[in-house]
């Protein structure tokens, strides 16, 4: 009887060994991969990872049973050379188009993104020599009347992603996804020119931005789509005393991506302008994005964004307060402040009394000059 049972089990054991052989071989192969250098391992695991996410029906899912793990979608996206692609896009935008090609190219863009050319100062499409000039087109003076009754206006066209009070040193980029206030604005330095003194904790960071008793810290995030007006303006009467430039990544900042990647705005390249308005601290941050070849501040000629080389996590400071100019750069509400090469994001963080009220709804479309809030 024993011999018969062993005879029956013989083919089963051979089949089991045959089934386990590929797994053992794959384990050995993965063991070899684990001994490789980190850059080489990333390079070798990319093709499998891409196939893992692209192939239907979980074709590569059995690989996870033998110890292989795909690179996360977020890590995979972060590894895309978006800065290089954005610089290439910026150079492409500078190429002068033949006169006969301008109308079909710009018309396709207008149709795709819903651009309203009736608001443009120059409606003739042949006037724009390249894509960059078309993106940075000016508007007719009457196209965006500036609201004079409210203390803070929208600095640009766009969509409201989030707004409200800053709580626990965390700011919402979209509902439910936050980023650190200190990581976004950068650490404070013991420098007389900076508008905020150094602090030792999260609470003191927020509290020392609030310079007047009874005030609160507020924020507002505005997303500029590719079809929106690409220039941004001063949202109130204030004085700009300091600029901090973070040469970071250039990932997409559309609302879907903002829900996907935590602290997206802290990873991306950005230009933080800080100063004071009549109620205390005020800041405007222009956040770069994929294919935004440059961020330009009109009064800051020393600013150069999307440079080929930068150190991760680095930043550079520049003060507009000098021995000859003790105040900084005064800006009037609605005055031209800067421009993007393509759509991106504006983040306002400012101090105001407790009775400051936003007149907004999350997700609403807004245009430059319309009211954000008032006392």
Short mmCIF file of C-alpha atoms in Angstrom, two decimals:
data_model
loop_
_atom_site.label_atom_id
_atom_site.label_comp_id
_atom_site.label_asym_id
_atom_site.label_seq_id
_atom_site.Cartn_x
_atom_site.Cartn_y
_atom_site.Cartn_z
CA UNK A 1 0.00 0.00 0.00
CA UNK A 2 2.85 2.37 0.90
CA UNK A 3 4.56 1.70 -2.38
CA UNK A 4 1.34 2.46 -4.31
CA UNK A 5 0.84 5.77 -2.46
CA UNK A 6 4.45 6.81 -3.04
CA UNK A 7 4.07 5.86 -6.70
CA UNK A 8 1.00 8.08 -6.95
CA UNK A 9 2.76 10.97 -5.20
CA UNK A 10 5.80 10.74 -7.47
CA UNK A 11 4.29 12.72 -10.39
CA UNK A 12 2.80 15.26 -7.93
CA UNK A 13 6.20 15.84 -6.30
CA UNK A 14 7.86 16.23 -9.70
CA UNK A 15 5.13 18.73 -10.76
CA UNK A 16 5.57 20.68 -7.53
CA UNK A 17 9.34 20.84 -8.05
CA UNK A 18 8.77 22.01 -11.63
CA UNK A 19 6.39 24.72 -10.41
CA UNK A 20 8.81 25.88 -7.70
CA UNK A 21 11.80 25.97 -10.02
CA UNK A 22 10.91 29.32 -11.71
CA UNK A 23 10.24 30.89 -8.30
CA UNK A 24 13.59 29.70 -6.96
CA UNK A 25 15.35 30.97 -10.06
CA UNK A 26 13.53 34.30 -9.77
CA UNK A 27 14.48 34.57 -6.10
CA UNK A 28 18.12 34.04 -7.03
CA UNK A 29 17.82 36.70 -9.72
CA UNK A 30 16.21 39.14 -7.29
CA UNK A 31 18.99 38.35 -4.80
CA UNK A 32 21.50 39.37 -7.44
CA UNK A 33 19.57 42.58 -8.04
CA UNK A 34 19.59 43.38 -4.32
CA UNK A 35 23.43 43.31 -4.38
CA UNK A 36 23.56 45.91 -7.16
CA UNK A 37 24.24 49.59 -6.53
CA UNK A 38 21.21 51.73 -5.86
CA UNK A 39 21.20 53.64 -9.20
CA UNK A 40 21.69 50.39 -11.11
CA UNK A 41 18.93 48.69 -9.16
CA UNK A 42 16.54 51.56 -9.94
CA UNK A 43 17.44 51.34 -13.61
CA UNK A 44 16.89 47.58 -13.73
CA UNK A 45 13.60 47.70 -11.78
CA UNK A 46 12.03 50.49 -13.87
CA UNK A 47 11.05 48.33 -16.86
CA UNK A 48 9.35 45.78 -14.61
CA UNK A 49 7.61 48.54 -12.66
CA UNK A 50 6.29 50.22 -15.81
CA UNK A 51 5.04 46.89 -17.13
CA UNK A 52 3.50 46.10 -13.73
CA UNK A 53 1.28 49.19 -13.92
CA UNK A 54 0.56 49.06 -17.65
CA UNK A 55 -0.16 45.39 -18.35
CA UNK A 56 -3.81 44.35 -17.86
CA UNK A 57 -5.23 41.69 -15.55
CA UNK A 58 -2.35 41.94 -13.08
CA UNK A 59 -0.06 39.97 -15.39
CA UNK A 60 3.02 40.64 -13.24
CA UNK A 61 1.30 40.34 -9.86
CA UNK A 62 2.78 36.84 -9.22
CA UNK A 63 6.20 38.53 -8.97
CA UNK A 64 5.16 39.99 -5.61
CA UNK A 65 4.93 36.45 -4.22
CA UNK A 66 8.66 35.92 -4.66
CA UNK A 67 9.78 39.11 -2.95
CA UNK A 68 9.72 41.71 -5.75
CA UNK A 69 7.99 45.01 -5.06
CA UNK A 70 7.26 47.62 -7.73
CA UNK A 71 8.38 51.19 -7.25
CA UNK A 72 5.40 53.24 -6.04
CA UNK A 73 3.55 55.34 -8.59
CA UNK A 74 4.56 58.51 -6.73
CA UNK A 75 8.25 57.54 -6.65
CA UNK A 76 8.06 56.57 -10.32
CA UNK A 77 6.54 59.93 -11.23
CA UNK A 78 9.09 61.83 -9.13
CA UNK A 79 11.90 60.12 -11.04
CA UNK A 80 10.72 61.59 -14.37
CA UNK A 81 13.15 64.39 -15.42
CA UNK A 82 10.48 67.11 -15.36
CA UNK A 83 13.05 69.93 -15.03
CA UNK A 84 14.81 68.82 -18.21
CA UNK A 85 11.50 68.43 -20.03
CA UNK A 86 10.39 71.88 -18.85
CA UNK A 87 13.61 73.52 -20.05
CA UNK A 88 13.16 71.82 -23.43
CA UNK A 89 9.57 73.06 -23.55
CA UNK A 90 10.73 76.57 -22.66
CA UNK A 91 13.21 76.58 -25.54
CA UNK A 92 10.58 75.23 -27.91
CA UNK A 93 8.30 78.08 -26.91
CA UNK A 94 10.95 80.58 -28.02
CA UNK A 95 11.14 79.19 -31.57
CA UNK A 96 9.59 81.65 -34.00
CA UNK A 97 6.74 80.08 -35.98
CA UNK A 98 6.32 80.70 -39.71
CA UNK A 99 3.60 83.22 -40.43
CA UNK A 100 1.38 80.63 -42.16
CA UNK A 101 1.64 78.20 -39.22
CA UNK A 102 0.66 80.57 -36.41
CA UNK A 103 -3.10 80.57 -36.89
CA UNK A 104 -3.55 76.75 -37.02
CA UNK A 105 -1.22 76.17 -34.02
CA UNK A 106 -2.77 78.86 -31.82
CA UNK A 107 -6.30 77.93 -32.92
CA UNK A 108 -5.70 74.34 -31.81
CA UNK A 109 -4.51 75.58 -28.41
CA UNK A 110 -7.51 77.93 -28.10
CA UNK A 111 -9.92 75.11 -28.93
CA UNK A 112 -8.23 72.63 -26.57
CA UNK A 113 -8.08 74.88 -23.48
CA UNK A 114 -10.99 77.22 -24.10
CA UNK A 115 -9.01 80.46 -24.40
CA UNK A 116 -11.10 83.64 -24.80
CA UNK A 117 -9.15 85.72 -27.32
CA UNK A 118 -11.75 88.51 -27.24
CA UNK A 119 -10.18 89.61 -23.96
CA UNK A 120 -6.66 89.81 -25.42
CA UNK A 121 -5.15 93.22 -26.10
CA UNK A 122 -4.16 91.91 -29.56
CA UNK A 123 -6.66 89.44 -31.04
CA UNK A 124 -4.77 88.87 -34.31
CA UNK A 125 -3.06 85.47 -33.94
CA UNK A 126 -0.41 86.36 -36.51
CA UNK A 127 0.90 89.01 -34.10
CA UNK A 128 2.39 86.39 -31.74
CA UNK A 129 5.74 85.22 -33.11
CA UNK A 130 6.09 82.19 -30.84
CA UNK A 131 4.20 80.20 -28.24
CA UNK A 132 5.83 82.10 -25.38
CA UNK A 133 4.43 85.42 -26.61
CA UNK A 134 1.01 83.83 -27.02
CA UNK A 135 1.05 82.38 -23.47
CA UNK A 136 2.06 85.77 -22.01
CA UNK A 137 -0.46 87.81 -23.98
CA UNK A 138 -1.77 90.96 -22.30
CA UNK A 139 -5.45 91.70 -21.71
CA UNK A 140 -7.52 94.71 -22.65
CA UNK A 141 -7.64 97.25 -19.79
CA UNK A 142 -11.40 96.84 -19.33
CA UNK A 143 -11.27 93.02 -19.39
CA UNK A 144 -10.36 92.74 -15.67
CA UNK A 145 -11.74 95.59 -13.54
CA UNK A 146 -10.08 95.66 -10.11
CA UNK A 147 -12.49 95.54 -7.19
CA UNK A 148 -11.86 98.59 -5.00
CA UNK A 149 -14.30 97.72 -2.20
CA UNK A 150 -12.42 94.67 -0.87
CA UNK A 151 -9.00 94.59 0.77
CA UNK A 152 -7.70 91.43 -1.01
CA UNK A 153 -8.37 90.55 -4.65
CA UNK A 154 -7.45 87.55 -6.77
CA UNK A 155 -3.93 88.03 -8.19
CA UNK A 156 -4.72 85.89 -11.25
CA UNK A 157 -7.28 83.94 -13.20
CA UNK A 158 -7.74 80.38 -11.99
CA UNK A 159 -9.66 77.99 -9.77
CA UNK A 160 -9.83 78.11 -5.98
CA UNK A 161 -8.33 74.89 -4.58
CA UNK A 162 -8.49 75.81 -0.89
CA UNK A 163 -8.70 78.70 1.55
CA UNK A 164 -9.17 79.43 5.23
CA UNK A 165 -7.23 79.78 8.47
CA UNK A 166 -3.84 78.13 8.94
CA UNK A 167 -4.16 75.62 11.78
CA UNK A 168 -1.39 73.64 13.53
CA UNK A 169 1.23 74.95 11.08
CA UNK A 170 -0.38 72.83 8.33
CA UNK A 171 -1.84 74.28 5.11
CA UNK A 172 -4.23 72.38 2.83
CA UNK A 173 -3.18 72.21 -0.83
CA UNK A 174 -6.51 70.46 -1.55
CA UNK A 175 -9.13 69.20 0.89
CA UNK A 176 -7.63 66.54 3.16
CA UNK A 177 -4.04 66.84 1.83
CA UNK A 178 -1.73 69.18 3.74
CA UNK A 179 1.81 70.52 3.69
CA UNK A 180 4.01 72.06 6.36
CA UNK A 181 3.99 75.84 6.59
CA UNK A 182 7.66 75.89 7.62
CA UNK A 183 8.70 73.55 4.79
CA UNK A 184 6.82 75.70 2.29
CA UNK A 185 8.17 79.11 3.37
CA UNK A 186 11.54 77.75 4.47
CA UNK A 187 13.38 78.03 7.77
CA UNK A 188 13.86 81.42 9.30
CA UNK A 189 17.33 82.93 9.55
CA UNK A 190 18.83 85.41 11.98
CA UNK A 191 18.97 88.18 9.41
CA UNK A 192 17.72 91.71 9.85
CA UNK A 193 16.39 91.83 6.29
CA UNK A 194 13.99 88.90 6.73
CA UNK A 195 10.44 89.91 7.65
CA UNK A 196 10.19 87.13 10.26
CA UNK A 197 12.55 86.29 13.17
CA UNK A 198 13.86 82.79 13.94
CA UNK A 199 11.79 80.31 15.92
CA UNK A 200 12.39 77.01 17.67
CA UNK A 201 9.09 75.16 17.28
CA UNK A 202 6.13 74.74 14.97
CA UNK A 203 3.83 76.88 17.14
CA UNK A 204 6.37 79.70 17.43
CA UNK A 205 6.88 79.63 13.66
CA UNK A 206 3.21 80.41 13.12
CA UNK A 207 2.93 82.76 16.08
CA UNK A 208 5.89 84.89 15.02
CA UNK A 209 4.45 85.31 11.54
CA UNK A 210 1.44 86.85 13.28
CA UNK A 211 2.88 90.18 14.37
CA UNK A 212 -0.23 91.77 15.91
CA UNK A 213 -2.31 90.62 18.83
CA UNK A 214 -5.77 89.34 17.89
CA UNK A 215 -4.81 88.50 14.30
CA UNK A 216 -4.92 85.10 12.58
CA UNK A 217 -2.98 83.56 9.70
CA UNK A 218 -4.94 82.85 6.49
CA UNK A 219 -4.17 81.11 3.22
CA UNK A 220 -5.63 80.83 -0.29
CA UNK A 221 -4.52 78.51 -3.13
CA UNK A 222 -5.32 79.42 -6.77
CA UNK A 223 -4.62 76.98 -9.61
CA UNK A 224 -3.93 78.44 -13.07
CA UNK A 225 -4.90 76.08 -15.90
CA UNK A 226 -3.04 76.19 -19.26
CA UNK A 227 -5.89 78.16 -20.83
CA UNK A 228 -5.94 80.87 -18.15
CA UNK A 229 -4.39 84.32 -18.28
CA UNK A 230 -0.74 83.64 -17.31
CA UNK A 231 0.24 86.93 -15.65
CA UNK A 232 -0.29 87.60 -11.95
CA UNK A 233 -0.76 90.87 -10.12
CA UNK A 234 -0.51 92.34 -6.65
CA UNK A 235 -3.49 91.13 -4.57
CA UNK A 236 -3.42 94.15 -2.22
CA UNK A 237 -1.46 97.25 -1.27
CA UNK A 238 1.72 95.93 0.35
CA UNK A 239 5.51 96.21 0.45
CA UNK A 240 7.74 93.34 -0.71
CA UNK A 241 10.90 93.17 1.41
CA UNK A 242 12.31 89.70 0.69
CA UNK A 243 12.46 86.97 -1.94
CA UNK A 244 13.31 83.30 -1.35
CA UNK A 245 13.80 80.99 -4.34
CA UNK A 246 13.53 77.19 -3.96
CA UNK A 247 14.91 75.44 -7.10
CA UNK A 248 13.00 72.18 -6.61
CA UNK A 249 11.13 69.74 -8.82
CA UNK A 250 8.65 70.68 -11.54
CA UNK A 251 5.82 68.21 -11.09
CA UNK A 252 2.31 68.88 -12.32
CA UNK A 253 0.20 70.90 -9.86
CA UNK A 254 -3.25 70.12 -11.28
CA UNK A 255 -5.85 69.28 -8.59
CA UNK A 256 -5.67 65.54 -9.30
CA UNK A 257 -1.92 65.49 -8.72
CA UNK A 258 -2.28 67.68 -5.62
CA UNK A 259 -4.58 65.03 -4.10
CA UNK A 260 -2.09 62.29 -4.97
CA UNK A 261 1.24 63.72 -3.70
CA UNK A 262 1.48 65.04 -0.15
CA UNK A 263 3.46 68.28 0.22
CA UNK A 264 3.56 68.68 -3.57
CA UNK A 265 4.02 72.45 -3.28
CA UNK A 266 7.02 71.91 -0.97
CA UNK A 267 8.71 69.65 -3.55
CA UNK A 268 8.24 71.99 -6.50
CA UNK A 269 10.29 75.00 -7.50
CA UNK A 270 8.77 78.17 -6.09
CA UNK A 271 9.43 81.86 -5.51
CA UNK A 272 8.29 83.19 -2.13
CA UNK A 273 7.77 86.94 -1.85
CA UNK A 274 7.28 88.19 1.73
CA UNK A 275 6.57 91.58 3.19
CA UNK A 276 3.94 93.58 5.04
CA UNK A 277 0.50 95.05 4.44
CA UNK A 278 -1.68 97.20 6.67
CA UNK A 279 -2.60 94.25 8.90
CA UNK A 280 0.88 92.73 9.24
CA UNK A 281 2.65 89.83 7.50
CA UNK A 282 1.84 89.12 3.83
CA UNK A 283 3.31 86.64 1.34
CA UNK A 284 2.70 85.57 -2.25
CA UNK A 285 4.28 82.38 -3.59
CA UNK A 286 4.47 81.48 -7.27
CA UNK A 287 4.76 77.68 -7.55
CA UNK A 288 6.33 76.21 -10.69
CA UNK A 289 5.00 73.15 -12.52
CA UNK A 290 5.77 70.80 -15.41
CA UNK A 291 6.40 72.75 -18.64
CA UNK A 292 6.56 76.05 -16.76
CA UNK A 293 9.85 77.09 -18.33
CA UNK A 294 10.24 80.07 -16.05
CA UNK A 295 8.72 82.16 -13.26
CA UNK A 296 9.33 85.84 -13.79
CA UNK A 297 9.04 88.66 -11.24
CA UNK A 298 9.07 91.96 -13.08
CA UNK A 299 11.05 93.98 -10.51
CA UNK A 300 13.55 91.18 -9.74
CA UNK A 301 16.17 90.96 -12.48
CA UNK A 302 18.43 88.67 -10.43
CA UNK A 303 15.87 85.85 -10.33
CA UNK A 304 16.63 82.89 -12.63
CA UNK A 305 14.37 79.84 -12.38
CA UNK A 306 14.59 76.28 -13.77
CA UNK A 307 18.40 76.30 -13.88
CA UNK A 308 20.15 73.12 -15.10
CA UNK A 309 21.94 72.54 -11.78
CA UNK A 310 20.66 72.84 -8.23
CA UNK A 311 21.08 71.17 -4.86
CA UNK A 312 18.05 69.31 -3.54
CA UNK A 313 16.46 71.19 -0.63
CA UNK A 314 18.53 74.31 -1.24
CA UNK A 315 17.23 77.86 -1.50
CA UNK A 316 18.63 81.34 -1.98
CA UNK A 317 17.55 84.60 -0.37
CA UNK A 318 17.48 88.11 -1.71
CA UNK A 319 16.54 91.25 0.19
CA UNK A 320 14.93 94.27 -1.44
CA UNK A 321 15.73 96.32 1.67
CA UNK A 322 19.00 98.21 1.18
CA UNK A 323 20.82 101.15 2.72
CA UNK A 324 19.23 103.42 0.15
CA UNK A 325 15.81 101.73 0.27
CA UNK A 326 14.72 100.94 3.81
CA UNK A 327 11.16 100.00 2.88
CA UNK A 328 11.43 97.49 0.04
CA UNK A 329 9.33 97.39 -3.14
CA UNK A 330 5.88 99.02 -2.77
CA UNK A 331 3.09 97.31 -4.74
CA UNK A 332 -0.36 98.72 -5.44
CA UNK A 333 -3.43 96.50 -5.63
CA UNK A 334 -3.81 95.21 -9.20
CA UNK A 335 -0.30 96.24 -10.29
CA UNK A 336 1.59 93.83 -12.59
CA UNK A 337 3.79 91.57 -10.48
CA UNK A 338 4.99 88.64 -12.63
CA UNK A 339 4.14 85.87 -15.05
CA UNK A 340 4.34 82.11 -15.67
CA UNK A 341 5.37 80.55 -18.94
CA UNK A 342 2.38 78.20 -18.59
CA UNK A 343 -0.32 77.48 -15.99
CA UNK A 344 0.70 76.91 -12.37
CA UNK A 345 -0.32 77.88 -8.81
CA UNK A 346 -0.38 80.99 -6.61
CA UNK A 347 -0.42 80.59 -2.81
CA UNK A 348 -1.26 83.55 -0.55
CA UNK A 349 -0.40 83.35 3.17
CA UNK A 350 -1.15 86.45 5.17
CA UNK A 351 -2.04 87.87 8.55
CA UNK A 352 -5.40 89.55 9.14
CA UNK A 353 -7.84 90.31 11.97
CA UNK A 354 -10.15 87.53 13.17
CA UNK A 355 -13.16 89.08 11.42
CA UNK A 356 -11.57 88.67 7.97
CA UNK A 357 -13.98 86.72 5.73
CA UNK A 358 -13.32 84.93 2.45
CA UNK A 359 -16.07 85.34 -0.14
CA UNK A 360 -15.22 82.12 -1.97
CA UNK A 361 -16.24 78.53 -2.57
CA UNK A 362 -13.81 75.66 -3.06
CA UNK A 363 -13.55 74.78 -6.74
CA UNK A 364 -15.02 78.03 -8.07
CA UNK A 365 -13.54 79.82 -11.06
CA UNK A 366 -12.15 83.25 -10.35
CA UNK A 367 -10.63 86.01 -12.41
CA UNK A 368 -7.93 88.55 -11.66
CA UNK A 369 -9.40 91.61 -9.92
CA UNK A 370 -12.34 89.82 -8.28
CA UNK A 371 -12.66 89.86 -4.51
CA UNK A 372 -11.09 87.14 -2.35
CA UNK A 373 -12.19 88.55 0.98
CA UNK A 374 -12.43 91.57 3.22
CA UNK A 375 -13.02 92.74 6.77
#
